[in-house]
Tab-separated table of C-alpha atoms in Angstrom:
chain	number	residue	atom	x	y	z
W	1	UNK	CA	-0.195	0.072	0.278
W	2	UNK	CA	2.761	2.141	0.851
W	3	UNK	CA	4.333	1.842	-2.645
W	4	UNK	CA	0.890	2.476	-4.349
W	5	UNK	CA	0.747	5.715	-2.189
W	6	UNK	CA	4.172	6.786	-2.973
W	7	UNK	CA	3.752	6.446	-6.525
W	8	UNK	CA	0.299	8.469	-6.374
W	9	UNK	CA	2.114	11.182	-4.920
W	10	UNK	CA	5.317	10.765	-7.484
W	11	UNK	CA	2.422	11.070	-10.765
W	12	UNK	CA	0.648	14.188	-8.889
W	13	UNK	CA	4.143	15.626	-8.151
W	14	UNK	CA	5.165	15.331	-12.004
W	15	UNK	CA	2.210	16.594	-13.299
W	16	UNK	CA	2.314	19.646	-11.099
W	17	UNK	CA	6.080	20.212	-12.560
W	18	UNK	CA	4.734	19.492	-16.380
W	19	UNK	CA	1.817	22.032	-15.712
W	20	UNK	CA	4.470	24.602	-14.730
W	21	UNK	CA	6.689	24.010	-16.893
W	22	UNK	CA	3.710	24.479	-19.464
W	23	UNK	CA	2.915	27.746	-18.311
W	24	UNK	CA	6.209	29.055	-17.949
W	25	UNK	CA	6.993	28.330	-21.903
W	26	UNK	CA	3.562	29.867	-22.576
W	27	UNK	CA	4.661	33.195	-20.548
W	28	UNK	CA	7.842	33.330	-22.400
W	29	UNK	CA	6.005	32.882	-25.887
W	30	UNK	CA	3.814	35.713	-24.863
W	31	UNK	CA	6.582	38.004	-24.059
W	32	UNK	CA	8.679	37.067	-26.946
W	33	UNK	CA	5.768	37.750	-29.712
W	34	UNK	CA	4.980	40.806	-27.469
W	35	UNK	CA	8.372	42.265	-27.230
W	36	UNK	CA	8.804	41.704	-31.378
W	37	UNK	CA	5.336	43.939	-31.925
W	38	UNK	CA	6.758	46.789	-29.769
W	39	UNK	CA	9.911	47.326	-31.210
W	40	UNK	CA	8.744	46.574	-34.928
W	41	UNK	CA	5.095	47.750	-34.835
W	42	UNK	CA	5.891	49.678	-37.785
W	43	UNK	CA	6.599	46.740	-39.960
W	44	UNK	CA	3.093	45.197	-38.671
W	45	UNK	CA	1.368	48.023	-39.803
W	46	UNK	CA	0.494	49.346	-36.183
W	47	UNK	CA	1.506	52.160	-34.161
W	48	UNK	CA	2.626	51.981	-30.538
W	49	UNK	CA	-0.442	53.141	-29.274
W	50	UNK	CA	-2.364	50.002	-31.014
W	51	UNK	CA	-0.012	47.990	-29.054
W	52	UNK	CA	-1.374	48.960	-25.758
W	53	UNK	CA	-5.255	49.487	-26.835
W	54	UNK	CA	-5.441	46.326	-28.861
W	55	UNK	CA	-6.671	42.811	-27.827
W	56	UNK	CA	-3.545	40.916	-26.556
W	57	UNK	CA	-4.636	37.804	-28.740
W	58	UNK	CA	-4.984	39.957	-31.875
W	59	UNK	CA	-1.636	41.516	-31.304
W	60	UNK	CA	-0.342	37.953	-31.437
W	61	UNK	CA	-2.136	36.645	-34.068
W	62	UNK	CA	-0.791	39.632	-36.210
W	63	UNK	CA	2.937	38.934	-35.121
W	64	UNK	CA	2.642	35.194	-36.053
W	65	UNK	CA	0.966	35.849	-39.695
W	66	UNK	CA	3.767	38.249	-39.950
W	67	UNK	CA	6.470	35.632	-38.815
W	68	UNK	CA	5.390	33.414	-41.639
W	69	UNK	CA	7.150	34.782	-44.273
W	70	UNK	CA	10.368	34.398	-42.793
W	71	UNK	CA	9.587	30.268	-42.620
W	72	UNK	CA	12.249	30.462	-45.466
W	73	UNK	CA	13.546	26.701	-46.792
W	74	UNK	CA	17.112	27.412	-44.694
W	75	UNK	CA	15.043	28.477	-41.680
W	76	UNK	CA	13.007	24.882	-41.431
W	77	UNK	CA	16.308	22.899	-42.844
W	78	UNK	CA	17.854	24.238	-39.536
W	79	UNK	CA	15.055	24.120	-37.025
W	80	UNK	CA	14.628	20.484	-38.195
W	81	UNK	CA	18.220	19.580	-38.096
W	82	UNK	CA	18.294	21.317	-34.432
W	83	UNK	CA	14.866	19.331	-33.401
W	84	UNK	CA	13.650	22.339	-31.872
W	85	UNK	CA	10.518	22.663	-29.595
W	86	UNK	CA	7.948	24.718	-30.590
W	87	UNK	CA	8.949	27.657	-28.593
W	88	UNK	CA	12.465	27.496	-29.756
W	89	UNK	CA	11.053	27.152	-33.220
W	90	UNK	CA	9.124	30.539	-32.510
W	91	UNK	CA	12.390	32.184	-31.080
W	92	UNK	CA	14.483	31.372	-33.959
W	93	UNK	CA	11.969	32.714	-36.081
W	94	UNK	CA	11.780	36.054	-34.191
W	95	UNK	CA	15.321	36.285	-34.233
W	96	UNK	CA	15.447	35.502	-38.165
W	97	UNK	CA	13.049	37.985	-38.591
W	98	UNK	CA	14.667	40.628	-36.513
W	99	UNK	CA	17.868	40.060	-38.550
W	100	UNK	CA	15.817	40.514	-41.753
W	101	UNK	CA	14.222	44.167	-41.155
W	102	UNK	CA	16.778	45.633	-38.870
W	103	UNK	CA	20.556	45.822	-39.884
W	104	UNK	CA	21.533	46.632	-36.277
W	105	UNK	CA	19.447	43.793	-35.264
W	106	UNK	CA	21.016	41.603	-37.622
W	107	UNK	CA	24.705	42.563	-36.565
W	108	UNK	CA	24.092	42.541	-33.016
W	109	UNK	CA	22.498	38.381	-33.695
W	110	UNK	CA	25.238	37.763	-35.389
W	111	UNK	CA	28.168	38.444	-32.983
W	112	UNK	CA	26.290	37.564	-30.235
W	113	UNK	CA	25.852	33.739	-31.712
W	114	UNK	CA	29.537	34.050	-33.008
W	115	UNK	CA	30.535	34.921	-29.273
W	116	UNK	CA	28.793	32.279	-27.813
W	117	UNK	CA	30.416	29.732	-30.032
W	118	UNK	CA	33.709	31.019	-29.284
W	119	UNK	CA	33.090	30.893	-25.262
W	120	UNK	CA	31.581	27.182	-25.559
W	121	UNK	CA	34.394	25.699	-28.091
W	122	UNK	CA	37.922	27.577	-27.240
W	123	UNK	CA	39.748	24.612	-28.693
W	124	UNK	CA	38.107	25.356	-31.807
W	125	UNK	CA	38.369	29.244	-31.710
W	126	UNK	CA	41.955	29.415	-29.842
W	127	UNK	CA	42.715	33.338	-29.509
W	128	UNK	CA	39.675	34.633	-30.684
W	129	UNK	CA	37.844	36.979	-28.669
W	130	UNK	CA	34.418	38.811	-29.125
W	131	UNK	CA	34.905	41.920	-31.248
W	132	UNK	CA	31.221	43.664	-31.818
W	133	UNK	CA	32.510	43.494	-36.021
W	134	UNK	CA	31.539	42.075	-39.507
W	135	UNK	CA	35.134	40.652	-39.563
W	136	UNK	CA	35.149	38.988	-36.024
W	137	UNK	CA	31.895	37.322	-37.872
W	138	UNK	CA	33.888	36.355	-41.192
W	139	UNK	CA	36.786	35.411	-39.008
W	140	UNK	CA	34.957	32.747	-36.719
W	141	UNK	CA	32.650	31.735	-39.679
W	142	UNK	CA	36.165	30.733	-41.690
W	143	UNK	CA	37.777	29.236	-38.505
W	144	UNK	CA	34.886	27.477	-38.116
W	145	UNK	CA	34.416	25.445	-41.652
W	146	UNK	CA	38.319	24.929	-41.793
W	147	UNK	CA	37.637	23.215	-37.978
W	148	UNK	CA	35.230	21.090	-39.272
W	149	UNK	CA	36.621	20.202	-43.014
W	150	UNK	CA	39.837	19.021	-40.950
W	151	UNK	CA	37.782	16.368	-39.417
W	152	UNK	CA	35.915	15.460	-42.874
W	153	UNK	CA	32.569	17.025	-41.192
W	154	UNK	CA	32.163	19.950	-43.602
W	155	UNK	CA	29.300	18.090	-46.064
W	156	UNK	CA	28.403	19.635	-49.310
W	157	UNK	CA	24.816	20.033	-47.732
W	158	UNK	CA	26.202	22.248	-44.996
W	159	UNK	CA	28.495	24.200	-47.312
W	160	UNK	CA	25.784	24.972	-49.614
W	161	UNK	CA	23.571	25.926	-46.486
W	162	UNK	CA	26.578	28.214	-45.397
W	163	UNK	CA	26.548	29.635	-48.598
W	164	UNK	CA	22.369	30.504	-48.734
W	165	UNK	CA	22.026	34.082	-48.857
W	166	UNK	CA	18.287	33.424	-47.979
W	167	UNK	CA	19.715	32.579	-44.346
W	168	UNK	CA	21.083	35.551	-42.217
W	169	UNK	CA	24.488	35.072	-41.160
W	170	UNK	CA	23.060	34.360	-37.150
W	171	UNK	CA	21.360	31.554	-38.493
W	172	UNK	CA	24.176	30.176	-40.784
W	173	UNK	CA	26.172	30.282	-38.027
W	174	UNK	CA	24.162	28.404	-35.841
W	175	UNK	CA	24.029	25.732	-38.059
W	176	UNK	CA	27.954	25.675	-37.931
W	177	UNK	CA	27.814	25.427	-33.938
W	178	UNK	CA	25.162	22.521	-34.312
W	179	UNK	CA	27.602	20.571	-36.526
W	180	UNK	CA	30.622	21.487	-34.362
W	181	UNK	CA	28.501	20.015	-31.315
W	182	UNK	CA	28.165	16.718	-33.207
W	183	UNK	CA	31.427	16.489	-34.276
W	184	UNK	CA	33.018	16.772	-30.536
W	185	UNK	CA	29.836	14.872	-28.964
W	186	UNK	CA	30.716	11.948	-31.403
W	187	UNK	CA	34.345	12.384	-30.646
W	188	UNK	CA	33.993	12.181	-26.832
W	189	UNK	CA	31.850	8.901	-27.635
W	190	UNK	CA	34.621	7.595	-29.450
W	191	UNK	CA	37.144	8.244	-26.825
W	192	UNK	CA	34.726	6.947	-24.300
W	193	UNK	CA	34.238	3.555	-26.372
W	194	UNK	CA	38.375	3.232	-26.702
W	195	UNK	CA	38.615	3.485	-23.135
W	196	UNK	CA	36.197	1.062	-22.043
W	197	UNK	CA	37.803	-0.953	-24.728
W	198	UNK	CA	41.257	-0.943	-23.244
W	199	UNK	CA	39.902	-1.726	-19.757
W	200	UNK	CA	38.311	-4.621	-20.634
W	201	UNK	CA	41.184	-5.945	-22.602
W	202	UNK	CA	43.476	-5.308	-19.331
W	203	UNK	CA	41.097	-6.839	-16.905
W	204	UNK	CA	41.084	-9.771	-19.290
W	205	UNK	CA	45.181	-9.877	-19.362
W	206	UNK	CA	45.133	-9.660	-15.445
W	207	UNK	CA	42.614	-12.524	-15.395
W	208	UNK	CA	44.677	-14.447	-17.440
W	209	UNK	CA	47.784	-13.803	-16.054
């Protein structure tokens, strides 16, 4: 009976956690769409006063419809490759739209993505430090592609994605970072397998002795 009661408590706790997580994601999604509406209301055919007086759901629907035009083939390719959740997909779409309609935002997003890559993979980008310049972005992209090419991970499809002008610089670099993460993960798995194999061999030799 105690085990049944404990399982019931555990299920209720899990359900509460899922419900809370769903509520947080809904709030984040709301903030994401409303933030875009307030910053780029002119592109939506609205004025700042409209955002304050209109029904919130109506504003979000206008934003959703506007964002549809930015669901390009490169965006869909990246989103599918990264296995993005609905919220992450919406967030990336907002970033892509922002970069398309705002040159300043485009530069800031590209630099931010490259800087995150340099911070996450210092061995891939040795000696590079963040700079608020287009040259920093170009350097990061060049280094990343050379690193992948040296490990035979620069496929023709990835190279074509990086050359596709329909995708913004920040989206192209996110796709490159995705491949770097996979390369590092695969190398780590191979190393772990080799290590376990070596340990087994040593154990077998010890037993034979």
